[in-house]
Coordinates of C-alpha atoms and ligand atoms in Angstrom, one line a residue:
X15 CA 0.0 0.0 0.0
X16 CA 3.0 2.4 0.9
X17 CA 4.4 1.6 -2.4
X18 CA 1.3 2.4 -4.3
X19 CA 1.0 5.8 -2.8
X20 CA 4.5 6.3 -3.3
X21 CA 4.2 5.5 -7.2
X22 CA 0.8 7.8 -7.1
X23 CA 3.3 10.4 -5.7
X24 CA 5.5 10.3 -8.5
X25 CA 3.0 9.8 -11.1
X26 CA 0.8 12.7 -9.9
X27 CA 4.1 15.0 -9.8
X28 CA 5.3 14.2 -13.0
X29 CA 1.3 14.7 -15.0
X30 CA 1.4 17.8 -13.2
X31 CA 4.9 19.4 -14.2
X32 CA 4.0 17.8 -18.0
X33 CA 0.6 19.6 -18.0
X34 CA 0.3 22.2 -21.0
X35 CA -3.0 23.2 -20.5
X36 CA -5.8 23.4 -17.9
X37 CA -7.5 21.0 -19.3
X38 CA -4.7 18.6 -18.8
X39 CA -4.6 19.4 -15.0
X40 CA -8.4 18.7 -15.2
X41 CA -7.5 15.1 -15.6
X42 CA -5.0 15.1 -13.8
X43 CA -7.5 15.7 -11.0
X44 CA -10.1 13.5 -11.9
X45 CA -7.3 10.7 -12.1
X46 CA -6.3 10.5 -8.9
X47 CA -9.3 12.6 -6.8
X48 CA -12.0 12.0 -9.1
X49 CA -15.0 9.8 -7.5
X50 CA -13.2 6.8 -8.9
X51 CA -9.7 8.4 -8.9
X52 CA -6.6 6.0 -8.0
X53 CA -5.9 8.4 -4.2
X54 CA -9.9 8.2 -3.7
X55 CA -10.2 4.5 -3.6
X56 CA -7.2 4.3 -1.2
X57 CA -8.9 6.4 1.0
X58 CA -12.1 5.0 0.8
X59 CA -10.4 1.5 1.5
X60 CA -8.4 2.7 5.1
X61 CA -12.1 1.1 6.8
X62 CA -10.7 -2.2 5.6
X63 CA -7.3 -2.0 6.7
X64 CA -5.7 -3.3 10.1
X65 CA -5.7 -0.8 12.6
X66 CA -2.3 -0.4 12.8
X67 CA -1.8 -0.2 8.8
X68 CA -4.2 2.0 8.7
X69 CA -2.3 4.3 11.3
X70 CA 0.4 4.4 8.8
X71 CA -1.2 4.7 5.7
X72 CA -4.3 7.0 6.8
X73 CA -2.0 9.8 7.3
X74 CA 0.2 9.3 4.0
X75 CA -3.0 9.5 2.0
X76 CA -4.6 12.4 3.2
X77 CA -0.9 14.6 2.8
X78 CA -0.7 13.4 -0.6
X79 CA -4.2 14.3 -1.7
X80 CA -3.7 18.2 -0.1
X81 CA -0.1 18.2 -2.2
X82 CA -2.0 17.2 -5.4
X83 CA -5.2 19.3 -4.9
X84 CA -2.8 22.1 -3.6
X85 CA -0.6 21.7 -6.9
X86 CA -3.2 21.6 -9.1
X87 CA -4.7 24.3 -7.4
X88 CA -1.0 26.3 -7.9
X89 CA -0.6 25.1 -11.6
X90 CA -4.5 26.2 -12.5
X91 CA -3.5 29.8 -11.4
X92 CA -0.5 30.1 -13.8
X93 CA -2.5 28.9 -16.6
X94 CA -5.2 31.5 -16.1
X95 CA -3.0 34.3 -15.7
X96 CA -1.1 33.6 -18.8
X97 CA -4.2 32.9 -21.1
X98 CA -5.5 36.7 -19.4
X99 CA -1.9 38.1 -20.9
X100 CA -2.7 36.6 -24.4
X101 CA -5.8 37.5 -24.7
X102 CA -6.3 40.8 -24.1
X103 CA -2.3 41.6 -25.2
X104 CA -1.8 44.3 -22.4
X105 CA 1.0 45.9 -22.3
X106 CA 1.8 47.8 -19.5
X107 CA 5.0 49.4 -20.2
X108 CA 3.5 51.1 -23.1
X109 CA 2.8 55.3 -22.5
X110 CA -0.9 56.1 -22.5
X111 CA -2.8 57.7 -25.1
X112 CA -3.7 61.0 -24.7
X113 CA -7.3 62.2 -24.5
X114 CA -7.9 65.3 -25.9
X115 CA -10.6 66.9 -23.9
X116 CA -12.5 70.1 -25.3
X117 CA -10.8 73.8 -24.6
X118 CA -13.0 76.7 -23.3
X119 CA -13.0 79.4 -25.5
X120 CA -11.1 82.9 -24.5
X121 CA -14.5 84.6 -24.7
X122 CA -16.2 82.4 -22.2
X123 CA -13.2 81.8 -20.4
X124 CA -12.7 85.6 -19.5
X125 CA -16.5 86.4 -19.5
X126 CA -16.9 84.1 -16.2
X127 CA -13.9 85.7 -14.9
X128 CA -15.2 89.4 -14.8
X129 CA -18.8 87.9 -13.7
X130 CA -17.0 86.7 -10.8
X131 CA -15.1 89.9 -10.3
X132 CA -18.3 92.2 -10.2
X133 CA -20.6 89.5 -8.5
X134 CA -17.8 89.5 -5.7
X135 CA -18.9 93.9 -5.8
X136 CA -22.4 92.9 -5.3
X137 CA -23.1 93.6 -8.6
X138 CA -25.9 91.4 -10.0
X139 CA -25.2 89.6 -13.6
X140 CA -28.3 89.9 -16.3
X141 CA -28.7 89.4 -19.8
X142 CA -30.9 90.7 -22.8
X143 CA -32.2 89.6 -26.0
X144 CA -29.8 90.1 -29.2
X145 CA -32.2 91.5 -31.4
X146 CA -33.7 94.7 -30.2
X147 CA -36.3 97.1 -31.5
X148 CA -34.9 100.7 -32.7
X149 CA -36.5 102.2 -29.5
X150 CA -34.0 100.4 -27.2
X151 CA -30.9 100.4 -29.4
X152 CA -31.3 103.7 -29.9
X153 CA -34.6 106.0 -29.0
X154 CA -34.8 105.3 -25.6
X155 CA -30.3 106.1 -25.3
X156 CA -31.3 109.6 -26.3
X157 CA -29.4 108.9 -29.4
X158 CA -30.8 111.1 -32.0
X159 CA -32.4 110.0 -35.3
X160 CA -29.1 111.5 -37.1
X161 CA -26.5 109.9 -35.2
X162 CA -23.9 108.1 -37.0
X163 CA -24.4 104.9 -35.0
X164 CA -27.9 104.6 -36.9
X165 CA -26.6 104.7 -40.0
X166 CA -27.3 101.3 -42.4
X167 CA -23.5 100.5 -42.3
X168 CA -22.9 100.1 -39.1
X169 CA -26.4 98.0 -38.0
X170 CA -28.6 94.8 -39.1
X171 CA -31.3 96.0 -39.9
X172 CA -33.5 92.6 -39.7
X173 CA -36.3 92.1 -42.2
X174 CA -39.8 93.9 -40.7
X175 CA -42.5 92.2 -39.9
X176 CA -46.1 93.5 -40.9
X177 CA -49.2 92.1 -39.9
X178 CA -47.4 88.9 -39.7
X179 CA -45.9 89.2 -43.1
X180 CA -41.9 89.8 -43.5
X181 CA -40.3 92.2 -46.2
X182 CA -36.8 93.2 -46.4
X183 CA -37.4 97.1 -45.3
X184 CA -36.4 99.9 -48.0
X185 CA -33.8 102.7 -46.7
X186 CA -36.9 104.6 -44.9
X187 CA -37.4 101.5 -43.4
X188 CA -40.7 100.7 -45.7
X189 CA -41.2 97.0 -46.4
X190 CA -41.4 95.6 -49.9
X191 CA -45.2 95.4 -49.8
X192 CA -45.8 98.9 -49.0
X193 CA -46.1 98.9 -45.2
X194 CA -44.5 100.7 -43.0
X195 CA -43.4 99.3 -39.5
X196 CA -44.1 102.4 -36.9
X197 CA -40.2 103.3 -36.7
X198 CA -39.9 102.6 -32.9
X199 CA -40.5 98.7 -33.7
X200 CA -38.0 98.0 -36.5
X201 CA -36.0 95.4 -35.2
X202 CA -32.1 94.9 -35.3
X203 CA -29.2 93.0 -34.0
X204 CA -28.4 94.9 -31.0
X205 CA -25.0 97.3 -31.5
X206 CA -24.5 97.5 -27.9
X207 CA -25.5 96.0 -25.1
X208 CA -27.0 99.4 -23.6
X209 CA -30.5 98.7 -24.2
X210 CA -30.5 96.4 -21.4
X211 CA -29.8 99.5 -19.3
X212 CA -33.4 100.6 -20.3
X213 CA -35.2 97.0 -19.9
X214 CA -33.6 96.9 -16.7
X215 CA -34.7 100.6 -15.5
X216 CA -38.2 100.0 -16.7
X217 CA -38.8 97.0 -14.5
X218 CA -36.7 97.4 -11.4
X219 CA -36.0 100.9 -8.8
X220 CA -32.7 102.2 -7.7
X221 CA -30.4 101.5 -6.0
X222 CA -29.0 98.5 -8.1
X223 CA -26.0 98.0 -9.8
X224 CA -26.1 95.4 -12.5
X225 CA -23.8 94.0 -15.4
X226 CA -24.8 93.2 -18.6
X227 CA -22.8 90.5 -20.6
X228 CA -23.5 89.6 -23.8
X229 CA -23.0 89.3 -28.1
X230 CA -23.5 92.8 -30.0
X231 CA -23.5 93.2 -33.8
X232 CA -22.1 95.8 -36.1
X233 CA -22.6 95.9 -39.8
X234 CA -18.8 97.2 -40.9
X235 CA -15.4 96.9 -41.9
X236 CA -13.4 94.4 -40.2
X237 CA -9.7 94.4 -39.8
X238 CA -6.9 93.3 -36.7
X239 CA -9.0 95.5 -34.0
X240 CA -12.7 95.4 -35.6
X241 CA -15.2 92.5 -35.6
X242 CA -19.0 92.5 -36.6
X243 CA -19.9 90.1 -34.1
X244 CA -18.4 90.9 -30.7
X245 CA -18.7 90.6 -26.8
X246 CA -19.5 93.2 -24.7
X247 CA -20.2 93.8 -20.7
X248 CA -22.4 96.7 -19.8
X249 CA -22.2 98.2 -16.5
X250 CA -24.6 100.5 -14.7
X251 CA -25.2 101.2 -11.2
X252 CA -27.5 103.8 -10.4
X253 CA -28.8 105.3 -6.7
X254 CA -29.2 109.1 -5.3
X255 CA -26.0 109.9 -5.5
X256 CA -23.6 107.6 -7.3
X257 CA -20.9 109.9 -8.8
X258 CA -18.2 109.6 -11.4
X259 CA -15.5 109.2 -8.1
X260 CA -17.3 106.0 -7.3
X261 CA -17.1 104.6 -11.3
X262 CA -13.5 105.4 -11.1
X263 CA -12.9 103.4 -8.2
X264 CA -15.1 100.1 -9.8
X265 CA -13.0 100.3 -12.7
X266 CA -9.8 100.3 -11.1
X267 CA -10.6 97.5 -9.1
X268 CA -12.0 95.8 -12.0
X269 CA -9.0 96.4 -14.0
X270 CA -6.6 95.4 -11.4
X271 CA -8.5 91.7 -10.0
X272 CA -8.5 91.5 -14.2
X273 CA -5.1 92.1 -14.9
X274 CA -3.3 92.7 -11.9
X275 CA -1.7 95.3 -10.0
X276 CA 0.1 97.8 -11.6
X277 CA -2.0 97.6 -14.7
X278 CA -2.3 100.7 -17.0
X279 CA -4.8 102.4 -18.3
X280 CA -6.1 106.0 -18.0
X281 CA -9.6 108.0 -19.3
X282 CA -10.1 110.2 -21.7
X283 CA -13.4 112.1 -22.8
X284 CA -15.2 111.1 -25.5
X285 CA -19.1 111.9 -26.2
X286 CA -22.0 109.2 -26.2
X287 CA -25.5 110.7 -26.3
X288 CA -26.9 108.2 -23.3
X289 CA -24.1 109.5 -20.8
X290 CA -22.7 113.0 -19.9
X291 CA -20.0 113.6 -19.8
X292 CA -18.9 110.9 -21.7
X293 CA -15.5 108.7 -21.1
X294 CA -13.5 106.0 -23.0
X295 CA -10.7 103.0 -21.3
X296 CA -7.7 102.7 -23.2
X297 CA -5.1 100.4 -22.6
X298 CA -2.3 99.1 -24.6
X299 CA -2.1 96.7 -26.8
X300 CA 0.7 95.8 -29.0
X301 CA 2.4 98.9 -28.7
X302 CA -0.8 100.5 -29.7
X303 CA -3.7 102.5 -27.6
X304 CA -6.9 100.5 -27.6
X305 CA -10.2 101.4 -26.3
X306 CA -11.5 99.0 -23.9
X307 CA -14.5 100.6 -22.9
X308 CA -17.1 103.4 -23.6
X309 CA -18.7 105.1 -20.2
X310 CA -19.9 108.3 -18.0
X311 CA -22.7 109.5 -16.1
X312 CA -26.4 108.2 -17.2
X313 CA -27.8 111.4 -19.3
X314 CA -30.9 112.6 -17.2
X315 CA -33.0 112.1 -20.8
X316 CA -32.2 108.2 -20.4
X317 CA -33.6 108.4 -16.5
X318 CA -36.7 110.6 -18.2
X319 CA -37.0 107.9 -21.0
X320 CA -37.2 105.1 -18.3
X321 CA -39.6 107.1 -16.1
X322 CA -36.8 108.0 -13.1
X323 CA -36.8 111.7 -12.0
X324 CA -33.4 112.7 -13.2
X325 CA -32.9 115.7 -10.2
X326 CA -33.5 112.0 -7.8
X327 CA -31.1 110.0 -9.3
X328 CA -27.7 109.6 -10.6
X329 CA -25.2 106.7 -12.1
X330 CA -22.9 105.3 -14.1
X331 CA -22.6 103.1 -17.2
X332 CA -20.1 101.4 -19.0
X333 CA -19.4 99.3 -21.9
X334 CA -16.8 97.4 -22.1
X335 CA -15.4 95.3 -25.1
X336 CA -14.5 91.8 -24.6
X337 CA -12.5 90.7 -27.0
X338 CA -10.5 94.1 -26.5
X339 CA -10.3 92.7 -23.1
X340 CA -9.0 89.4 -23.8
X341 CA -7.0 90.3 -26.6
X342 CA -4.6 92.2 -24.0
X343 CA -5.1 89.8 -21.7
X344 CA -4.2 86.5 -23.8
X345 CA -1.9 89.0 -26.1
X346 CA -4.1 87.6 -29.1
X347 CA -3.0 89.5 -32.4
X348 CA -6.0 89.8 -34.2
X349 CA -9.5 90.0 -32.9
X350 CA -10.9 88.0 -36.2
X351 CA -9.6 85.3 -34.4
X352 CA -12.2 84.7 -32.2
X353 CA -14.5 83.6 -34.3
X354 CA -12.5 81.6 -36.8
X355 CA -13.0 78.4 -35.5
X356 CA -9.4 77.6 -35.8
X357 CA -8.8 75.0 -33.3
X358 CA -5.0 75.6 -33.0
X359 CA -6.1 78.8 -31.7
X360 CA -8.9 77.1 -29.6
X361 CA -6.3 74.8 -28.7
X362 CA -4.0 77.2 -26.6
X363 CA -7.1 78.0 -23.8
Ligands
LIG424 N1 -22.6 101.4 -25.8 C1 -21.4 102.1 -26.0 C2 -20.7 101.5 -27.2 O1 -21.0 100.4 -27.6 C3 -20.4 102.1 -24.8 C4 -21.0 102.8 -23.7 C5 -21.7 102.1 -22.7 C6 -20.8 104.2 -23.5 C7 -22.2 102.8 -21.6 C8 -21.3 104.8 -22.4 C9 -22.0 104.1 -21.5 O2 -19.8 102.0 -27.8

């Protein structure tokens, strides 16, 4: 009996270290541990031994079926793992691909930066529609039927819709069929974003100060500085007695969480019809002086238009260009740039 188990031994050792496969080791198991397998019947047949063989023999059996389960066991793992290698060919040495997530755009990316800025001022953030009517582009900003800024080259005029019916309008504004939209109601793609001073001021009571950003539109020439589609923030904050002191303190905070300290810039008077007096931002860029921003004190006839008693109230408003802004900012060349789509420019944000 000794003998046997020693020659099962052997066998057992020998099947296992031969074994290509798991499949072989399978056999292996059912050879000797199966329900008929060679160890099994030696075990089941201890009951018939004599006591004292069986003392002998008992334990050898039971060692050598934990060795072969606990070989095959061993064996079974090294087969598995291997087969997972070839299969799925991992290689884990090999450098990662890269995954080429989406880039914010410069627009948006510094658009949520000066939201932040004035929301950390207290200043609220609101936003208007992009086609407006001629009364809030222009009527209702005190700026006068004559003003250059009306003229058909530098707005979209949209086509006019009467009594449901739409016809490109004529230079008086007359549609193709004859009809005439009431002036006040031609509609346009917004050249600033200053009529939202006067939906805002219609519907709300001072004191407030608000920002406005947004997309304007202007029908004209473009070259490195000019767009016809563009960003700008309005700013206005109006109460009894907000004075041109406190817009100069707002903007030099603004500039400076913007750009940093020490940043330059200075104001020089200009003349909008909606504000008096009337300033312009310039900063450099390129070498170059750039306007950044139109602004001044809210002309009374703007408070009168909105239904404010001008001798009550007083404020500030500003416009500031965006893509000026970012364009110093991100030291982008050209402001056609924007809205090229080029991804290698994309790509840089
Ligand atoms: N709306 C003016 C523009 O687009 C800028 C401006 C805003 C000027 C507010 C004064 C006050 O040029």
């Amino acid at each position: 009996m000794k003998e046997k188990i020693e020659e099962i031994k052997k066998l057992a050792l020998e099947m296992a270290e031969k074994a290509k496969d798991s499949k072989e080791l399978e056999n292996l198991e059912t050879k000797f541990l199966g329900r008929k397998g060679e160890l099994t019947q030696i075990l089941r047949s201890l009951k018939d031994l004599a006591i004292e063989e069986r003392r002998i023999i008992g334990p050898l059996a039971q060692k050598l079926k934990k060795e072969v389960e606990e070989l095959v066991a061993e064996k079974m793992k090294e087969f598995q793992a291997s087969s997972f290698k070839l299969q799925s060919k991992i290689d884990i040495t090999k450098p990662g691909k890269k995954i080429h997530g989406g880039h914010i755009h410069p627009l948006n990316k510094i658009e949520k930066e000066i939201r932040d800025i004035f929301l950390s001022m207290n200043f609220s953030v609101v936003e208007g529609p992009e086609v407006e009517t001629d009364y809030y582009n222009f009527d209702a900003l005190n700026i006068p039927k004559d003003h250059p800024a009306r003229d058909a080259w530098d707005t979209f005029w949209l086509k006019q819709s009467v009594g449901g019916l739409f016809a490109r309008p004529d230079s008086q504004g007359k549609s193709g069929l004859g009809l005439k939209t009431p002036d006040k109601e031609r509609k346009l793609l917004r050249t600033h974003t200053s009529p939202m001073q006067i939906h805002y001021m219609q519907t709300h009571q001072p004191p407030f100060q608000i920002i406005v950003p947004g997309r304007t539109f202007r029908y004209e020439a473009t070259d490195a500085s000019h767009e016809t589609t563009f960003g700008q923030v309005e700013g206005l904050m109006v109460g009894e007695d907000v004075s041109l002191a406190n817009f100069k303190f707002i903007i030099e905070k603004f500039l400076t969480r913007l750009f940093g300290e020490g940043v330059e810039f200075d104001f020089r008077p200009n003349y909008y019809p909606f504000v008096e007096p009337g300033v312009d931002v310039y900063m450099k860029w390129q070498n170059k002086e750039l306007e950044v921003a139109g602004a001044g004190m809210v002309h009374p006839e703007v408070f009168r238009a909105v239904g404010y008693d001008p001798y009550k109230t007083q404020g500030f408003a500003f416009g500031f260009g965006l893509n000026r802004l970012a364009m110093i900012k991100y030291k982008i060349p050209d402001i056609r740039l924007f809205n090229s789509g080029d991804l290698r420019f994309i790509k840089q944000f």
